[in-house]
XYZ file of C-alpha atoms in Angstrom:
305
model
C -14.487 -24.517 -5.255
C -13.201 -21.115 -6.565
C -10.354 -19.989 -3.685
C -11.126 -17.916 -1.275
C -10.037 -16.858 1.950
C -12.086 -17.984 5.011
C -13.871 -20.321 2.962
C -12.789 -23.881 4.603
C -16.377 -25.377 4.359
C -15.945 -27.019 1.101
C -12.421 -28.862 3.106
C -14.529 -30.017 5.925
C -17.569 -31.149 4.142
C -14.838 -32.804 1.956
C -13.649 -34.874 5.230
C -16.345 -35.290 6.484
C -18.029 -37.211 3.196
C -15.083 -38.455 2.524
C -15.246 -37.092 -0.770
C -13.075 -34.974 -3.593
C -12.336 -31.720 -3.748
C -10.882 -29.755 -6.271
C -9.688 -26.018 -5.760
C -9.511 -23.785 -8.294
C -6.805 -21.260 -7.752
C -6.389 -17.441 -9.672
C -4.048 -15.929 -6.974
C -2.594 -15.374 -3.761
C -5.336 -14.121 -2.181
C -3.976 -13.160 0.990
C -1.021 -11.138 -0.392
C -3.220 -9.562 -3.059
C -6.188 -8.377 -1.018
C -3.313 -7.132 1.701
C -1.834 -4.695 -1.145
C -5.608 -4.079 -2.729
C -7.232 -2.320 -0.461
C -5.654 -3.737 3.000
C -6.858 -6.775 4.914
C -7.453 -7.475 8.521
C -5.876 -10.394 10.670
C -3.192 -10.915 7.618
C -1.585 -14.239 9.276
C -5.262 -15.477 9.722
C -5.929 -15.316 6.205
C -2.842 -16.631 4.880
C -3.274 -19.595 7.462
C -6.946 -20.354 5.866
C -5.399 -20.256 2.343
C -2.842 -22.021 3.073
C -5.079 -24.579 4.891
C -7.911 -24.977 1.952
C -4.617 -25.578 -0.628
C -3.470 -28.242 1.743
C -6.553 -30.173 1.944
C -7.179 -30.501 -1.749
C -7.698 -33.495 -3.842
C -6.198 -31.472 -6.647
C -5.526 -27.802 -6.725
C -5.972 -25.866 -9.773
C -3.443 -22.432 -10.794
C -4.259 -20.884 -13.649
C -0.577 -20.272 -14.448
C 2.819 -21.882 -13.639
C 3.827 -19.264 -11.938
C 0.963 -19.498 -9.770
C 1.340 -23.461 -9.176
C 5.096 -22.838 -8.104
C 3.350 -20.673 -5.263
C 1.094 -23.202 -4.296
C 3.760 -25.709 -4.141
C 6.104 -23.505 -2.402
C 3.047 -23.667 0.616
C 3.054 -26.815 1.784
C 0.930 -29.106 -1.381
C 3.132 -31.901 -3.636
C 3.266 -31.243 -7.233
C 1.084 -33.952 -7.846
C -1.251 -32.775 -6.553
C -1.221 -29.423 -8.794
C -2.513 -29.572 -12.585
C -2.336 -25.945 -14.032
C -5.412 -24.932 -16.020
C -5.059 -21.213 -17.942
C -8.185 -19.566 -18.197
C -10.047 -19.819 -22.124
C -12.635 -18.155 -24.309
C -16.200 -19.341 -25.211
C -15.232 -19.260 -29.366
C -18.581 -19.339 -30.332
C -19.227 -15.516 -28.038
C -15.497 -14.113 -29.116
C -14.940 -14.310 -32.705
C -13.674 -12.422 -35.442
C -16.691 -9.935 -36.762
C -17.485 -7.300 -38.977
C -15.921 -3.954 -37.501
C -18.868 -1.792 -36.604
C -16.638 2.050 -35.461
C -20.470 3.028 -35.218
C -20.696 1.317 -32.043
C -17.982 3.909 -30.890
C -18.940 7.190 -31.986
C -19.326 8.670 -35.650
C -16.267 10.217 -37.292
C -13.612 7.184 -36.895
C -13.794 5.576 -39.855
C -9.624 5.950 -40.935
C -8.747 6.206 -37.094
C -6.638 3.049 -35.760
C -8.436 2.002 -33.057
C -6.331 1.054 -29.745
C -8.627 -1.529 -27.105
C -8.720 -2.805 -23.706
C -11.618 -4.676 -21.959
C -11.464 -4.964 -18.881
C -12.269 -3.625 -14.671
C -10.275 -0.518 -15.147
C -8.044 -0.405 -11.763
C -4.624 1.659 -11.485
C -2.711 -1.218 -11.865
C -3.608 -1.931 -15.603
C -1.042 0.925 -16.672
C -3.840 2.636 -19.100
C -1.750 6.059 -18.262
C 0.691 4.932 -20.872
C -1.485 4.672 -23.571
C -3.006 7.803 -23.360
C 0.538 9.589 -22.561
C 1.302 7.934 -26.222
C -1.879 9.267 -27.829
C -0.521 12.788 -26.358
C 3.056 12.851 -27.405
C 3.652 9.620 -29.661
C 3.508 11.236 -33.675
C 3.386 7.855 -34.910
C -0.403 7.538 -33.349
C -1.880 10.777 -34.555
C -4.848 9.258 -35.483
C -5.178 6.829 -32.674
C -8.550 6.450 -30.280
C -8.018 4.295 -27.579
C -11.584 2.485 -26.543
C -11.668 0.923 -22.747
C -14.648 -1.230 -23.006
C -15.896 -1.185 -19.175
C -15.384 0.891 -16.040
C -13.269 1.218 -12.496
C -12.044 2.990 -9.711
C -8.792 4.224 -12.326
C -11.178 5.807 -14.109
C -11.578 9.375 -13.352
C -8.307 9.551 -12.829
C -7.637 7.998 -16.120
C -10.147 10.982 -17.661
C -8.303 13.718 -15.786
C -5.527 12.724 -17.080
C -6.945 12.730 -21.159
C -8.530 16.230 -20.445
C -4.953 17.257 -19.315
C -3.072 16.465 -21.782
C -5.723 17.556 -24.706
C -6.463 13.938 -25.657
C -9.879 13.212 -24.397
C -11.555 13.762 -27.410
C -9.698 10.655 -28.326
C -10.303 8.283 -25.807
C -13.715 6.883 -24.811
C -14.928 4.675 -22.356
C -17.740 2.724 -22.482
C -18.752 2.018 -19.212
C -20.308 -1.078 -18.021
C -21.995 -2.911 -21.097
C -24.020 -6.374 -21.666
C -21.927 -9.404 -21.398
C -22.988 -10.175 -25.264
C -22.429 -6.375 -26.534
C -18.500 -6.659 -25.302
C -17.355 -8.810 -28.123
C -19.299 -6.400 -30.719
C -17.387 -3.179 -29.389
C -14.075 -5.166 -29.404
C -14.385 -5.908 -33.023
C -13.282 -2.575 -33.565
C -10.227 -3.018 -32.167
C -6.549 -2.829 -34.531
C -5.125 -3.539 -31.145
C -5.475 -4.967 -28.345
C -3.748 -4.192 -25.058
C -2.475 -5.550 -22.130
C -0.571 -2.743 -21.266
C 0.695 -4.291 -17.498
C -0.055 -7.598 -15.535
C 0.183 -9.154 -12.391
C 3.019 -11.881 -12.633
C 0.788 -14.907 -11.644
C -2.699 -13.789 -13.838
C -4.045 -15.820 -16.119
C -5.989 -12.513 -18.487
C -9.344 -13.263 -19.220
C -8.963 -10.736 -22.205
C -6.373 -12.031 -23.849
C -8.251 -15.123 -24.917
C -10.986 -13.119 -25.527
C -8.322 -11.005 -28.031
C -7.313 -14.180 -29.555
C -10.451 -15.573 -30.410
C -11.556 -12.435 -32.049
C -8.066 -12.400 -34.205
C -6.512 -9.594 -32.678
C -3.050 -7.726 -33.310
C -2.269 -7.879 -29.287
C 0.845 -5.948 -26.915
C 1.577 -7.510 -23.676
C 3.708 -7.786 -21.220
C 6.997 -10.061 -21.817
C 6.825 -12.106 -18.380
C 6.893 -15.708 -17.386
C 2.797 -16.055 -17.044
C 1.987 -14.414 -20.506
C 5.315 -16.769 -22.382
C 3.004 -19.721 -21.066
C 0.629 -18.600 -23.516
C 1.696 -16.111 -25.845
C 4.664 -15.835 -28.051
C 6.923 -13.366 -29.261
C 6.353 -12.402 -33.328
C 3.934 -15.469 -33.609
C 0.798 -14.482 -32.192
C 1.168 -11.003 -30.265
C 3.895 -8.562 -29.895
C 5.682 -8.676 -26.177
C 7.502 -5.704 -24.401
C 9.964 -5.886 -21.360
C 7.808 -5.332 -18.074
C 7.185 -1.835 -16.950
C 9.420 -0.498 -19.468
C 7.086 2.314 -21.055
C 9.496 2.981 -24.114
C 9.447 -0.452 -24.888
C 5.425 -0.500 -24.674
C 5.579 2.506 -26.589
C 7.521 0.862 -29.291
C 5.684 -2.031 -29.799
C 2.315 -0.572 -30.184
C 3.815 2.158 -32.826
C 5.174 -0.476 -34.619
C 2.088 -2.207 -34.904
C 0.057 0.938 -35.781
C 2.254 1.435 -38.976
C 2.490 -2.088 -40.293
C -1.150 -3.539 -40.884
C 0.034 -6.252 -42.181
C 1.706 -7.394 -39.144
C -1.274 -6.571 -36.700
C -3.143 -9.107 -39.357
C -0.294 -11.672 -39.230
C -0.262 -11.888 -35.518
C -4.225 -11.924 -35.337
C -4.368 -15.090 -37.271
C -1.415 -16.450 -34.978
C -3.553 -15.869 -32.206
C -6.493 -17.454 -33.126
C -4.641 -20.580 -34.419
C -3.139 -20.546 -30.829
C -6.585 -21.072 -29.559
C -7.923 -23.074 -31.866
C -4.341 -25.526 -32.141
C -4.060 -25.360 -27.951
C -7.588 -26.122 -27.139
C -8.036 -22.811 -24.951
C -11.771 -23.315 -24.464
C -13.782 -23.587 -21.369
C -15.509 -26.798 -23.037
C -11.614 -28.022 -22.577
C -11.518 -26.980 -19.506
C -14.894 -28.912 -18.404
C -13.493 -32.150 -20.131
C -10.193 -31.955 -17.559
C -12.355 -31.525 -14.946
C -14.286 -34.240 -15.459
C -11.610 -36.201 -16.200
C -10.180 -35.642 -12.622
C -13.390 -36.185 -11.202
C -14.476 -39.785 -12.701
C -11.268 -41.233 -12.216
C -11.771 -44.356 -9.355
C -11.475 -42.710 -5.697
C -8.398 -45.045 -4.995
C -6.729 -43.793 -8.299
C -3.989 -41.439 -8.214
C -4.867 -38.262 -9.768
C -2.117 -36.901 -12.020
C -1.125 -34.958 -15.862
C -1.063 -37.555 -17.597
C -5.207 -37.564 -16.873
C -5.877 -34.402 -17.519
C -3.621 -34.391 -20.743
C -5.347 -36.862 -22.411
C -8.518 -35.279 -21.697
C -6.843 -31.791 -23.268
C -6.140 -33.990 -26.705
C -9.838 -34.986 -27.180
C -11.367 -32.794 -29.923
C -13.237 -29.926 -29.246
């Protein structure tokens, strides 16, 4: 089961067959959904959260930092094997760049990218505060391939500041048409983060070889690096940001180095969701009276691909 709040019928049928379960967990529900947009009966959902964590065979963070949470509530670290998110290689690869796909006219423009929802919390502002006032990106476009509430706020904002001419958004596309716009991309940003996330688009950047900025906290070190395969920035520190994407926009041959860091991180680290499917089933055709544990799941991470 994918965690949820007020979803404990997976734990009882669990009990009641006497049978497994395994709870895959991407965040604090309760807390988020309290900040984004508000939540009812607060204590009641934490409660049920809490509860469905609890009552786990094996519960399932998709970052450290989130684990420590889980622990923190009540459920032994054995109990807790941390699984990142990954990228389908074969859908996300490197590609011929296709600015057509854009608009017409971009052909020596460096091309700044984001896929994502596009929600206020994603810090996009900065970006297109740099294309306003940053000389260093004259000719950068940023491209935000999908759509959100931050939106028309985000568009205001371009018009203001005598930028939107240079920044596009695509709206909602076809699952198999976001990897073809991203291509374009000389960078690829994760311009802010939630500190227990596990991005689904930076695996997606890595696959495809990109030159990627992100933020420098505790659930992006557990899979990026510093200089090696993506450039990292203190959090929320917009001259910092600011600096690390100019830097990249003047040296192609860095944005190329780090590309080909990134995809040897996924390739090297098995960051796949066929890896993925092998730890699960790893967990789940171990012998009912066998303790479930890392060492499991690790050797079912150093199985080829």
């Amino acid at each position: 089961q994918r965690a949820n709040i007020h979803m404990l019928g997976a734990a009882w049928a669990a009990r009641f067959l006497k049978t497994r379960l395994f709870v895959e967990v991407n965040a604090p529900l309760s807390r988020e959904r309290q900040k984004h947009p508000g939540l009812a009966w607060p204590n009641l959902a934490r409660w049920s959260e809490h509860f469905l964590w609890r009552q786990a065979s094996m519960i399932l963070p998709v970052t450290e930092v989130l684990a420590q949470e889980v622990i923190e509530a009540g459920v032994p670290r054995d109990r807790v094997s941390v699984v990142a998110n990954g990228v389908d290689p074969g859908r996300f690869r490197r590609q011929e760049r296709d600015l057509a796909k854009i608009a017409t006219g971009l052909q020596d423009r460096l091309i700044l990218g984001f896929v994502g929802y596009v929600r206020e919390w994603h810090g996009l502002e900065h970006v297109i505060d740099l294309l306003a006032n940053d000389a260093r990106l004259s000719k950068g476009h940023l491209v935000i391939v999908g759509d959100g509430p931050a939106r028309p706020a985000l568009t205001a904002r371009a018009h203001r500041l005598g930028v939107s001419d240079r920044v596009f958004f695509t709206g909602v596309v076809a699952r198999d048409d976001v990897a073809k716009i991203a291509a374009t991309f000389d960078i690829a940003l994760q311009p802010e983060v939630t500190p227990y996330a596990s991005p689904l688009k930076l695996f997606e950047y890595m696959a495809m070889g990109h030159a990627i900025v992100a933020p420098d906290s505790a659930n992006i070190r557990e899979v990026l690096s510093h200089g090696e395969d993506a450039l990292l920035f203190a959090p929320q520190n917009s001259w910092a940001f600011a600096e690390a994407v100019a830097r990249l926009a003047e040296d192609p041959e860095l944005r190329q180095a780090l590309g080909a860091g990134a995809m040897a991180n996924i390739e090297e680290k098995n960051r796949t969701w066929r890896a993925y499917a092998r730890r699960m089933a790893a967990l789940a055709s171990a012998p009912h009276d066998a303790p479930m544990n890392e060492a499991m799941v690790s050797a079912a991470d150093a199985r080829p691909a």
